[in-house]
Tab-separated table of C-alpha atoms in Angstrom:
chain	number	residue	atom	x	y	z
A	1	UNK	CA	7.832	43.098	25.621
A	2	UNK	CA	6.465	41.631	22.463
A	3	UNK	CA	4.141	44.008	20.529
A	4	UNK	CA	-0.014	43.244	21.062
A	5	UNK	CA	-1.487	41.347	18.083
A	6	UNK	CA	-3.695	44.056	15.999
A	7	UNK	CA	-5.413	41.198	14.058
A	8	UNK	CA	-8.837	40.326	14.277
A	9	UNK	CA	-9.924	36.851	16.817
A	10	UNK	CA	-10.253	34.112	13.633
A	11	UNK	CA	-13.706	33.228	13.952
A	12	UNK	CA	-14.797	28.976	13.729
A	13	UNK	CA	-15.185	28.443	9.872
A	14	UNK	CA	-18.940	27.203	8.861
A	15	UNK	CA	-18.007	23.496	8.663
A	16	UNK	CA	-16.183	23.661	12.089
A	17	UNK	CA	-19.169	25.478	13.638
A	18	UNK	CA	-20.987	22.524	11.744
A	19	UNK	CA	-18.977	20.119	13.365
A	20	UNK	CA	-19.055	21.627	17.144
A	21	UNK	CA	-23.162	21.312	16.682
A	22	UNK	CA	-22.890	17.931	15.776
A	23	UNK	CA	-20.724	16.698	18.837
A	24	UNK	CA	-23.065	18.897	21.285
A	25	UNK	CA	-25.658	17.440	19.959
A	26	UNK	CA	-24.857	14.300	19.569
A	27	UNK	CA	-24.080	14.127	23.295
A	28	UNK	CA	-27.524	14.424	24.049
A	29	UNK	CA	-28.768	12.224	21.864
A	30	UNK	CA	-26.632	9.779	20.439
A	31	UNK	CA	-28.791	8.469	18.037
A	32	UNK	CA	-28.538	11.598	15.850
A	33	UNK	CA	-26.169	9.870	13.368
A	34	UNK	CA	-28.800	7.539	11.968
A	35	UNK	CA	-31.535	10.385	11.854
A	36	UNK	CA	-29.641	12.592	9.903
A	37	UNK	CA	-28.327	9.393	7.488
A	38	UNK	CA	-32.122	9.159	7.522
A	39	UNK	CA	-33.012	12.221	6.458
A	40	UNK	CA	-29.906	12.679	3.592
A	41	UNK	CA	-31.301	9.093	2.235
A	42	UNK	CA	-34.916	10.183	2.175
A	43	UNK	CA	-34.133	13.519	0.227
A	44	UNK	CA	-31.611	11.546	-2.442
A	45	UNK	CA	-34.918	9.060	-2.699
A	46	UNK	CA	-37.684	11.255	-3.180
A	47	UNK	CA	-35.833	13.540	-5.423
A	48	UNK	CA	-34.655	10.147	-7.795
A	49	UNK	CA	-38.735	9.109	-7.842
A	50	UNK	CA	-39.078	12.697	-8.869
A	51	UNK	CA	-36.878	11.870	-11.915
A	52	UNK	CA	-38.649	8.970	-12.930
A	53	UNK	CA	-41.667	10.280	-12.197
A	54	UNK	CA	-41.706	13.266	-14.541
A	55	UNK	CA	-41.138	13.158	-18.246
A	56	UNK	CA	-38.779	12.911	-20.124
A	57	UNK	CA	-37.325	10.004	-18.064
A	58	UNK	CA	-33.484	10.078	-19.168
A	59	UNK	CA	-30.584	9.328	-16.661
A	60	UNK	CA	-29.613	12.933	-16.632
A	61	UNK	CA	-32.958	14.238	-14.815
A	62	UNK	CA	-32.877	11.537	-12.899
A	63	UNK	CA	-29.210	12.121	-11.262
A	64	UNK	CA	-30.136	16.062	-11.506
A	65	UNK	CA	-33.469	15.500	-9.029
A	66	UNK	CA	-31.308	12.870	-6.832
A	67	UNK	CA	-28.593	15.712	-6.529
A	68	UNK	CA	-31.536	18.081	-5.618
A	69	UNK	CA	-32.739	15.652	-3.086
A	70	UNK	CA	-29.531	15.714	-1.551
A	71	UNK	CA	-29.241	19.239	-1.403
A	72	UNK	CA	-33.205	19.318	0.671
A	73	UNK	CA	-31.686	16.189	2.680
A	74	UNK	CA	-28.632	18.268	3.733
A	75	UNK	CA	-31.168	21.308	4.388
A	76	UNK	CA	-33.015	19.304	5.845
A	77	UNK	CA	-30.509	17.981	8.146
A	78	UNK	CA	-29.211	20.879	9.372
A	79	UNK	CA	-32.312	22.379	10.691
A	80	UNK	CA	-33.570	19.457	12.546
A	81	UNK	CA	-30.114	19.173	13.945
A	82	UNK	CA	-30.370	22.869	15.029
A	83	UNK	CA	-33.775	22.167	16.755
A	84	UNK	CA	-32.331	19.570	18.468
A	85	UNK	CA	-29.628	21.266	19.731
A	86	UNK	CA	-31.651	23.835	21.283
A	87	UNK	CA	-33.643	21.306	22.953
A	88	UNK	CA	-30.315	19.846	24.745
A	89	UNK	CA	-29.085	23.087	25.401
A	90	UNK	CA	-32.724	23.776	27.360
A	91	UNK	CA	-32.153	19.912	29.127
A	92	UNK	CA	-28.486	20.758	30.180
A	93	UNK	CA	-29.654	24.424	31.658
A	94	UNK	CA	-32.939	23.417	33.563
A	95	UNK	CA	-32.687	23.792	37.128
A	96	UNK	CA	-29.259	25.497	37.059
A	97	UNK	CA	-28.720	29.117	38.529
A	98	UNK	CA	-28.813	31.611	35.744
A	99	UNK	CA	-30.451	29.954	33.129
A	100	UNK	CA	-33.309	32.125	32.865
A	101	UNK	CA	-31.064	34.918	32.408
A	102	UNK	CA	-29.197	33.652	29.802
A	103	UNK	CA	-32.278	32.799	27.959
A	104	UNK	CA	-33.421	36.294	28.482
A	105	UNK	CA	-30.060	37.946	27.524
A	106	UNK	CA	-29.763	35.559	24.249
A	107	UNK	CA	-33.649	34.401	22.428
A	108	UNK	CA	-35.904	37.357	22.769
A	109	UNK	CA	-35.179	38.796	19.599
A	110	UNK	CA	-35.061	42.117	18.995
A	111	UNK	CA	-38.852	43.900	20.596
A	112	UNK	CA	-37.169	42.872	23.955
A	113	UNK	CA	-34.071	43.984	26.158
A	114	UNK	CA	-33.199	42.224	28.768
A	115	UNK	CA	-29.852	40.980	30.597
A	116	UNK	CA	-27.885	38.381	31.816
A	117	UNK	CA	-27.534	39.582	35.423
A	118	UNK	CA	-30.413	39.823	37.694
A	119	UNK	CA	-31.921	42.989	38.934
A	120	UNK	CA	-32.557	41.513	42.740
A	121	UNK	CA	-31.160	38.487	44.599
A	122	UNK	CA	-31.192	36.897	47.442
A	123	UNK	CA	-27.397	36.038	48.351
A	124	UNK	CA	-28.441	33.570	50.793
A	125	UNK	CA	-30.030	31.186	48.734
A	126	UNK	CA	-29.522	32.582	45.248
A	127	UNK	CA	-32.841	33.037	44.631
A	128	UNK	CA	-33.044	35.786	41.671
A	129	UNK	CA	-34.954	38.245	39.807
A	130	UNK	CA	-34.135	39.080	36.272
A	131	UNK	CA	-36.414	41.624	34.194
A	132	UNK	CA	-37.144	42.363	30.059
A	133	UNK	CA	-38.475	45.535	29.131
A	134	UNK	CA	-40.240	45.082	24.995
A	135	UNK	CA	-43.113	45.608	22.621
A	136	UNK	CA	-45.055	44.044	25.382
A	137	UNK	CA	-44.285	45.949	28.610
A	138	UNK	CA	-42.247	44.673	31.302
A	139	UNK	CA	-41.241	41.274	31.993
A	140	UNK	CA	-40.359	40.300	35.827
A	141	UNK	CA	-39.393	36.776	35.469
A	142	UNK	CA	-38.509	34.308	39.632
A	143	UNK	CA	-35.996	31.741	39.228
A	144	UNK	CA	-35.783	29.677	42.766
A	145	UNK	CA	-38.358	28.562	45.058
A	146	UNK	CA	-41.442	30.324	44.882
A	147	UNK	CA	-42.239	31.305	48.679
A	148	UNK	CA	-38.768	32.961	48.505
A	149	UNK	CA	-38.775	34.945	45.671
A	150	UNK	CA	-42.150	36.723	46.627
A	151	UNK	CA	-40.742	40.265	48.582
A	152	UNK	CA	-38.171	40.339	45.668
A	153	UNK	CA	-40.481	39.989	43.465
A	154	UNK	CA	-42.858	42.364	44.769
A	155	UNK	CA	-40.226	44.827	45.328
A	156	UNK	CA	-39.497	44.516	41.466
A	157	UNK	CA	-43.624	44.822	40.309
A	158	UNK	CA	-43.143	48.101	42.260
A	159	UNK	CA	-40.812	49.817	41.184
A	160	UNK	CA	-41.493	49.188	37.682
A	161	UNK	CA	-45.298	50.369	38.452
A	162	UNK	CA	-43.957	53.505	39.887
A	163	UNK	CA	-41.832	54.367	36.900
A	164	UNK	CA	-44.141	53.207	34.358
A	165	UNK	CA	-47.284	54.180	35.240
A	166	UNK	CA	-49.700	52.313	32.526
A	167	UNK	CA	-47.251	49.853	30.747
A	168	UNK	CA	-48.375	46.389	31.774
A	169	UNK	CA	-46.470	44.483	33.951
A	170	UNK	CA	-45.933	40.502	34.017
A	171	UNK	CA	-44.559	38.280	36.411
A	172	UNK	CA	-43.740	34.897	35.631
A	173	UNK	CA	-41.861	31.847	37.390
A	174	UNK	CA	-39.954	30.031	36.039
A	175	UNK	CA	-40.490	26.248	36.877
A	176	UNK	CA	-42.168	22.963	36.365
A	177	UNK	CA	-44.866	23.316	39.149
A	178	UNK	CA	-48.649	24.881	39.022
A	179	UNK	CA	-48.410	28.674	36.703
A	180	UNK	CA	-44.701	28.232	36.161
A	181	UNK	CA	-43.009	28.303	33.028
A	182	UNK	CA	-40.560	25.481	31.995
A	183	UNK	CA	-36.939	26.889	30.883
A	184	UNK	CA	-37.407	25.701	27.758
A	185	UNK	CA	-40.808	27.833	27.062
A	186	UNK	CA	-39.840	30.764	28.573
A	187	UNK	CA	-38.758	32.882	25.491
A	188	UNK	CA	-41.790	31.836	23.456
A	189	UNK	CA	-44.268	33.111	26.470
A	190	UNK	CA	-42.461	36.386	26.971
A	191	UNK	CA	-42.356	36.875	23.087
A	192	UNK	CA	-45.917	36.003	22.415
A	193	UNK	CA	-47.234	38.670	25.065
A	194	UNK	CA	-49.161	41.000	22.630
A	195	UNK	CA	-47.698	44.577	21.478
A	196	UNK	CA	-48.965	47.181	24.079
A	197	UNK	CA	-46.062	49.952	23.910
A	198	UNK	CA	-44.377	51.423	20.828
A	199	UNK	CA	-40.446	51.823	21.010
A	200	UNK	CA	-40.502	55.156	22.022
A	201	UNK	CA	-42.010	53.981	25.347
A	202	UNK	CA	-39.956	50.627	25.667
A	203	UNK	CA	-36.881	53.177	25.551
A	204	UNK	CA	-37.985	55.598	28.108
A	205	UNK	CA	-39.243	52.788	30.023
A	206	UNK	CA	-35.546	50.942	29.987
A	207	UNK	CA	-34.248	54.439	30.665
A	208	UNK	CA	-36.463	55.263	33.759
A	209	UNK	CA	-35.749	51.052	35.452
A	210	UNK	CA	-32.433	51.528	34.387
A	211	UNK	CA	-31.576	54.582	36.996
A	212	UNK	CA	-33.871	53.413	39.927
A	213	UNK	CA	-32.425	49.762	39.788
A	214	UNK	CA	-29.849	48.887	42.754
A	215	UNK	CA	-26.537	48.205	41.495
A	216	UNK	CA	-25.844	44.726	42.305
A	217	UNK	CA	-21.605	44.999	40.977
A	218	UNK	CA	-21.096	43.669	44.483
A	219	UNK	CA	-23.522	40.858	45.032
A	220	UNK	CA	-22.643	37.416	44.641
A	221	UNK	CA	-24.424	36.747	41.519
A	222	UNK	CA	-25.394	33.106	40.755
A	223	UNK	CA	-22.616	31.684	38.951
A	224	UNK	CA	-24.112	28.355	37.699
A	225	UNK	CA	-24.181	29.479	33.475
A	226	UNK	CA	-21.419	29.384	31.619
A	227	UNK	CA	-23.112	30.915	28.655
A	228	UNK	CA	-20.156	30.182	26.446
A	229	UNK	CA	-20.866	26.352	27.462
A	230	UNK	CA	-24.564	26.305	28.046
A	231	UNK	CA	-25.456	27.879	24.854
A	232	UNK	CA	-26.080	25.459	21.835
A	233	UNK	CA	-23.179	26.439	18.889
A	234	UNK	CA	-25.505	27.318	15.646
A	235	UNK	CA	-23.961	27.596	12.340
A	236	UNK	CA	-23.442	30.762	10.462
């Protein structure tokens, strides 16, 4: 039997990451190429009016602020690319079982804690319930049709009343109908909740939710994320 590899998983090098964002991206919207060819040629331009613009005009400063141009294009670049590919990663997930989850488990920074896998579901119709615990109390956030996801959603509210007497408690749907939140703005609504709990509370909160919640190892969880697809590759 051959011996088990003890080296570490080679991670993506930054211009292949670079590279896998561009193609994701680019499937999306195909016109990327000529934005970002925009954008390079912009930064090259204002940075050589720069160098005529500003004394003493001599070809050196002027291929020194074209070379800085380039550098704010390439910035530049990048991070409009990056917003972009977040936006396609939101388009691809919408509507797909699990998103919310995986939104949850991967953009709510740090003040929150939250997972992939819901805390009640209906394995009927795969209606689910997934929950965040932060800064800002508890987050109970419906992904399905509405009329169905009310007596898990309810059951959820409760419980995390019980346990946590005093620490607010929102519920939100997630959705593009009346008082539901669109995939794509559900991290920034659950993030701009204001502070109500310090982390001393958040923890004994996630402590006390975490040993009343069912154990749902044998339910058949919605399976529609492939996180390792669904989520848009960002450089490092």
């Amino acid at each position: 039997m051959a011996a088990r590899s003890t080296a570490p998983e080679k991670r993506p090098g930054f211009f292949s990451q670079i590279r896998t964002l561009f193609t994701f991206t680019q499937k999306a919207y195909p016109w990327l190429p000529w934005l970002l060819a925009g954008i390079l040629l912009a930064g090259i331009g204002l940075g050589v009016a720069v160098g005529f613009l500003l004394p003493p005009v001599a070809l050196w400063s002027i291929i020194l602020w074209g070379v800085t141009g380039l550098m704010l294009g390439i910035l530049g670049s990048l991070m409009v690319m990056t917003r972009l590919s977040t936006t396609a990663m939101y388009k691809q997930i919408d509507g797909m079982p699990g998103a919310a989850g995986h939104v949850m488990s991967t953009s709510l920074g740090r003040n929150w804690q939250s997972s992939d896998m819901p805390v009640g579901v209906n394995p009927k119709t795969q209606e689910a319930v997934y929950r965040a615990v932060g800064r800002g109390g508890v987050v109970i956030v419906g992904e399905g049709a509405r009329g169905r996801l009310t007596r898990l959603v309810n059951d959820e509210r409760s419980k995390a009343q019980r346990v946590a007497t005093g620490v607010p408690v929102h519920v939100f749907y997630v959705g593009h109908g009346q008082d539901e939140v669109p995939i794509a703005k559900l991290s920034s609504t659950i993030k701009s909740l204001p502070k109500k709990i310090d982390r001393a509370t958040m923890a004994a909160v996630i402590k006390r939710l975490s040993s009343v919640s069912q154990s749902l190892a044998s339910l058949p969880i919605p399976k529609g994320i492939d996180p390792t697809k669904a989520r848009a590759p960002r450089p490092r």
